[in-house]
């Protein structure tokens, strides 16, 4: 039997058919207090993927105050917030609507209703959706994940998914490491269905 | 000067033009642990509004287990959850997509990412959106509220909004009670803009 | 040569083919300070047309204050206005989007930017548009009229248009009265094109 | 601990919120040589579900010859087949496009490319999709099932799914019978995620 | 071997699955100088088909003069024609856009560019299209027919098509009469493809 | 008073606002037996307009026989024609659907139902439509022209329209030559409306 | 406490995530008698924003006479106006429909129904909308502003909004100058909601 | 009479009108065990067609295991398959939805329900569809072929179709070789219709 690593080498010799490179627009929505976007950006760059990343404005303070700074302050918080949110909305909805793939990241600490809102918005537009969150909050996200194509736990998995989707490139080490057995080896040829 | 009550009576003599009644489909999304839907249903019935209310399945246990009961159990929670969520999804997306108005309720206790997801889904379809939540969580909902037509704090306000939108009927007592002064009285005619 | 009246009788014996009656939804947008909607409603009733008329809320004071009454007052006029306008918007966009035909009336006295806004909204949705306004403001409305199917000067013409479109019924007296000559009589058969 | 049966009774006392009944259009595509549609029709009738079932023409011979009978015979089979297929297509695409839910049944014996074609057509229109097939052909259907909301093995499960989606009604006996344990009992409250 | 008539009887015992009747909207466009619409209307009535027929205004003189009668005469023919055409357009596009099936009839005598225009309009909206014309003009209509589901020579064939599409009912006498042989008889079972 | 020529010079100093050049896709449909497309192509090149012209296949014989050459001959003309028409359809509908502007030319000699079909198809997609035909057939084209933005008699007018729409450039000589008087001169300022 | 200027510097170090520059199409509709477009164009150039500005034809005389010059004069003003308006419409609707952001400017002097029409058209297409007008006419524009993302008083604010939306860049001086206090400073952390 | 070869030369001197080259996106779906895609790619390259080919991932093993490798193994085959299928789905639906033309290949050996699913998906999106399969399975594909523009037996015919559609180039040797007679020669001018 072949080692997994060797198998990977074999596999990678047969790649997806593509006579010319398309640039894939990928919108990164959600969580702004951790560095997941940078991990994805570095991974995309390292693998040299034909990907154009975009995101909402990531400066929390600016996204709260932008409306008040440009248009003037408001006495009450809901009015202050609305000015800013409608301004951010121009960027968010434009980039999300023009994306090929939408990635939405949820964390344990914040409610991030805007992330779930973006996921719903993307789903209604028929965008392929990738969610990213720690497994501990999986149950609370079951409706969101039901509309997702891929549910990741780590940003590296998002990069691996993009590499596979776009170039047909799979990681040399599977998530389950040496325990990984291809389905055809495990169940035998002929599509048994235990 | 006329009392507010008298003013209301005057006003209500001039109503929206409508030669025949349309049934308005209103979908009630979100929060399933409080009785806000019943308050709206009773208000709609009391005012005899031409409204057909609908909602997701409201039995938490059923909505978790429906897939496993009908299709069989799954070993792992994410698989169990997915079976159920995809089944609930048939109801949710169908009724939401066919609604004239979508109401989404958020509470302080739960994350309700599915409520925010529904709000995003409705917004992308161009549905008029009414949100309902205690004012304390307003800031966290600023992106969701920016896509809403009306932001309510109490379910009675949702009923009042429906009554006004559909029949042109306004409550006899304004939210601010006797302190209420019509804008034309306060600022004078001629559209001044202080 | 036949008199015009006789001709009309002849004509009306050959009517549009329709084996069953459809109800036509007609939305009446614009001008709220004159009685043009009542003229149309009476004409529709008199001719017994299968038409369901609808309109925005016609009470100016209510449409200004509805938001402030239900949701609470706002200090500044733009905030006060926004609360009301977003609430009225639920009714306006729903009925306009579900209409078969949109009629928009402009008067000389007011700017009625909302009427022109509704006309643009209807045009983008591909709705058949009928405008109604005195001929004196025709030049200022040239872009709006360029998207209209029919441009009327009097509400009676709107009723006549609906009667013709739906039932194939034409008025017994043409607008130009006895001066009216059918095009075939005037130019002769065979489609000459002077 | 409660017995499963008792639990079901408890559950069924809390039903989906719906102030008025909507008729659900359900299109039954695929397999025409077994009686699965009758099983569903009987189940729907027995449970008194507000469902309007529809299907393609089920007479194999008619669906082959309809074009040749009405329009005239063709020398070559592909031309003969095209005449018929384009005629059947009027029924198929109209009913499928107007359905709320599309059910597609695959069997082991035939290739049923038209069933898979209908599934793809429904998916592109965003229709909720239920597939029905013996588990043995699951692998060959993996792309189709990936677009489905629910994957059933027996037509009774389709009926159960409709009853749950529309009325919130669950079967008194789960698929796994007495082995069934609700997820909250199995894993405990608080959304653990093993 | 069974006679064709007997075969038809056999066949008709297995009908399309439909638990409740849908009304089919059928728009009849084109040719206004022959009686093809009446033939279809009588056929539909005789077979008791659940069909709602509609058409453009069929009075040639009215459809030329409607605009000039209601809105006033125009000096030049193109302006006169435009007034009328835009008014007729309200009826035409509304009924065509809301139809389930569009039938377009072409004759040898007139150019009927409006019929071809309607066919293109229907095709772009994805409407099932039935064309009706004498075989002699088939070549000139090849682009139009390429977008049609069914190409008929006689209005009776349109009725037969509707009866088959909606009820699964086939004519007792095939177009080719006794010469008709079902494809399975002619080529044998097993899908040979000569 | 200024001469018309001088006026033109004045006018051309104030041009449409456009900070960067967009390429306009213009599809030229209809008439294939005259040289109107070449006239437009030369005009576009001479004026250096940022325009990409496209058209259906213009070789009549090829467009008849393409299907039979590539896929094989058919016995009957309608089958032969269908093979070719469906193949041409790929080019036609793709280019037409991706055009910014659709120009359709009609001549007196041929029926050109495909030209009218394309016009209807473009109208349903909301494409700006320019028609081009001799004035003698204007009446027969009244429904088509009612959906057109511009009705031209000569291909030079199509070029002039493109130059004006894209660059704001008007011809130095108006169609009516020295008789031309600007509307403001003729009627005076202030929008009189005789 | 930090000075506002210092705060701005801090803020600007954290910018929106964008790995590659998209060109934003911005359509400038409305008011043609003041220089607001030039102010925006200069601001966009000065800040080096990746923006492509476009507009309707800005030459009032040309936009009135274009149709009459190219297609020939008309006797009556409404016909003259229609020829021109339909020609301008090609440019207007194409550029507006292809824009990422639509800016509409209203002035006190003119009725500018075409500006409001464009705003309605943009809103129906779901385009992000920025309105620009003096505060004195705010009440008359309440329905239009209710569909806007941002309501500006000065063209510089439009430039600032574009700079923030696209690059995350905020002006060094807030509208309220030294009086400006970030919301988090004013209300304290933790989302209080007074 | 001209030889066929000479005729071809004549024909090719009159080509489709196209002032600038558009790149055509062509998605190649279906059959992954034969080399049909390479035949098309070589043909496209040889003829120097402005075509960008794309396809699903063609490595069978990778497309089965991609989800399990990146996201982790699943115990049961349907869960394993779903992980992979949803991941492949991102590529498939994105490229298919952005294609100008979709080619779907069916073979005799496999069921290829995903190929038929893709064909249905493409048809619902209104994509021009080319099918490719041996004539022996034509009957089983009659519903799929009824939605196709072109039905090919050999991949060379797909290349020929692309060359004709895009450049107006026809093969020098017709499929039927020397037996080929242009329709105008066979039937004579004037559109006879035997």
mmCIF file of C-alpha atoms in Angstrom, chain H residues 102-183:
data_model
loop_
_atom_site.group_PDB
_atom_site.id
_atom_site.type_symbol
_atom_site.label_atom_id
_atom_site.label_comp_id
_atom_site.label_asym_id
_atom_site.label_seq_id
_atom_site.Cartn_x
_atom_site.Cartn_y
_atom_site.Cartn_z
ATOM 1 C CA UNK H 102 -21.871 24.981 -21.363
ATOM 2 C CA UNK H 103 -20.835 21.678 -22.948
ATOM 3 C CA UNK H 104 -21.995 18.465 -21.240
ATOM 4 C CA UNK H 105 -20.618 15.056 -22.214
ATOM 5 C CA UNK H 106 -22.352 11.739 -21.484
ATOM 6 C CA UNK H 107 -20.879 8.272 -21.964
ATOM 7 C CA UNK H 108 -22.425 4.855 -22.158
ATOM 8 C CA UNK H 109 -20.675 3.413 -19.172
ATOM 9 C CA UNK H 110 -21.541 5.659 -16.241
ATOM 10 C CA UNK H 111 -24.762 7.167 -14.980
ATOM 11 C CA UNK H 112 -23.267 10.645 -14.672
ATOM 12 C CA UNK H 113 -26.198 12.101 -12.864
ATOM 13 C CA UNK H 114 -24.006 15.078 -12.067
ATOM 14 C CA UNK H 115 -23.631 15.748 -15.801
ATOM 15 C CA UNK H 116 -27.404 15.794 -16.231
ATOM 16 C CA UNK H 117 -27.702 17.905 -13.079
ATOM 17 C CA UNK H 118 -25.266 20.437 -14.563
ATOM 18 C CA UNK H 119 -27.240 20.459 -17.814
ATOM 19 C CA UNK H 120 -30.437 21.243 -15.899
ATOM 20 C CA UNK H 121 -28.681 23.912 -13.891
ATOM 21 C CA UNK H 122 -27.331 25.515 -17.064
ATOM 22 C CA UNK H 123 -30.734 25.347 -18.768
ATOM 23 C CA UNK H 124 -32.434 27.099 -15.857
ATOM 24 C CA UNK H 125 -29.846 29.881 -16.072
ATOM 25 C CA UNK H 126 -30.562 30.235 -19.809
ATOM 26 C CA UNK H 127 -27.047 29.182 -20.845
ATOM 27 C CA UNK H 128 -26.568 27.922 -24.416
ATOM 28 C CA UNK H 129 -26.061 24.166 -24.022
ATOM 29 C CA UNK H 130 -24.111 21.747 -26.215
ATOM 30 C CA UNK H 131 -24.429 18.039 -25.442
ATOM 31 C CA UNK H 132 -21.935 15.412 -26.559
ATOM 32 C CA UNK H 133 -22.696 11.682 -26.517
ATOM 33 C CA UNK H 134 -22.721 8.555 -28.685
ATOM 34 C CA UNK H 135 -25.957 8.246 -30.695
ATOM 35 C CA UNK H 136 -26.830 4.984 -28.955
ATOM 36 C CA UNK H 137 -27.945 6.751 -25.783
ATOM 37 C CA UNK H 138 -29.870 9.473 -27.556
ATOM 38 C CA UNK H 139 -33.314 8.256 -26.468
ATOM 39 C CA UNK H 140 -32.391 8.218 -22.801
ATOM 40 C CA UNK H 141 -31.179 11.784 -23.139
ATOM 41 C CA UNK H 142 -34.192 13.118 -24.977
ATOM 42 C CA UNK H 143 -35.270 15.546 -22.228
ATOM 43 C CA UNK H 144 -31.723 16.835 -21.819
ATOM 44 C CA UNK H 145 -31.225 17.228 -25.562
ATOM 45 C CA UNK H 146 -34.536 19.066 -25.850
ATOM 46 C CA UNK H 147 -32.910 21.890 -23.875
ATOM 47 C CA UNK H 148 -29.696 21.799 -25.894
ATOM 48 C CA UNK H 149 -28.786 24.090 -28.772
ATOM 49 C CA UNK H 150 -26.515 21.550 -30.385
ATOM 50 C CA UNK H 151 -26.216 17.761 -29.973
ATOM 51 C CA UNK H 152 -22.802 16.390 -30.995
ATOM 52 C CA UNK H 153 -21.496 12.864 -31.368
ATOM 53 C CA UNK H 154 -17.802 13.700 -31.498
ATOM 54 C CA UNK H 155 -15.715 16.308 -29.655
ATOM 55 C CA UNK H 156 -14.468 17.593 -33.023
ATOM 56 C CA UNK H 157 -18.029 18.732 -33.705
ATOM 57 C CA UNK H 158 -17.934 20.796 -30.524
ATOM 58 C CA UNK H 159 -14.792 22.523 -31.799
ATOM 59 C CA UNK H 160 -16.413 23.068 -35.187
ATOM 60 C CA UNK H 161 -19.482 24.530 -33.503
ATOM 61 C CA UNK H 162 -17.364 26.926 -31.447
ATOM 62 C CA UNK H 163 -15.405 27.957 -34.545
ATOM 63 C CA UNK H 164 -18.624 28.631 -36.424
ATOM 64 C CA UNK H 165 -20.397 30.430 -33.569
ATOM 65 C CA UNK H 166 -17.445 32.656 -32.743
ATOM 66 C CA UNK H 167 -15.708 33.208 -36.079
ATOM 67 C CA UNK H 168 -18.214 32.027 -38.657
ATOM 68 C CA UNK H 169 -15.694 29.392 -39.761
ATOM 69 C CA UNK H 170 -17.115 26.136 -41.159
ATOM 70 C CA UNK H 171 -15.212 22.850 -41.666
ATOM 71 C CA UNK H 172 -13.865 22.320 -45.163
ATOM 72 C CA UNK H 173 -15.356 18.824 -45.146
ATOM 73 C CA UNK H 174 -19.011 18.494 -44.120
ATOM 74 C CA UNK H 175 -19.967 15.574 -41.887
ATOM 75 C CA UNK H 176 -21.636 13.874 -44.830
ATOM 76 C CA UNK H 177 -18.626 14.473 -47.060
ATOM 77 C CA UNK H 178 -19.218 14.616 -50.785
ATOM 78 C CA UNK H 179 -22.839 13.708 -50.333
ATOM 79 C CA UNK H 180 -23.448 17.150 -48.860
ATOM 80 C CA UNK H 181 -25.636 19.467 -50.935
ATOM 81 C CA UNK H 182 -26.508 22.973 -49.728
ATOM 82 C CA UNK H 183 -30.204 23.335 -49.031
#
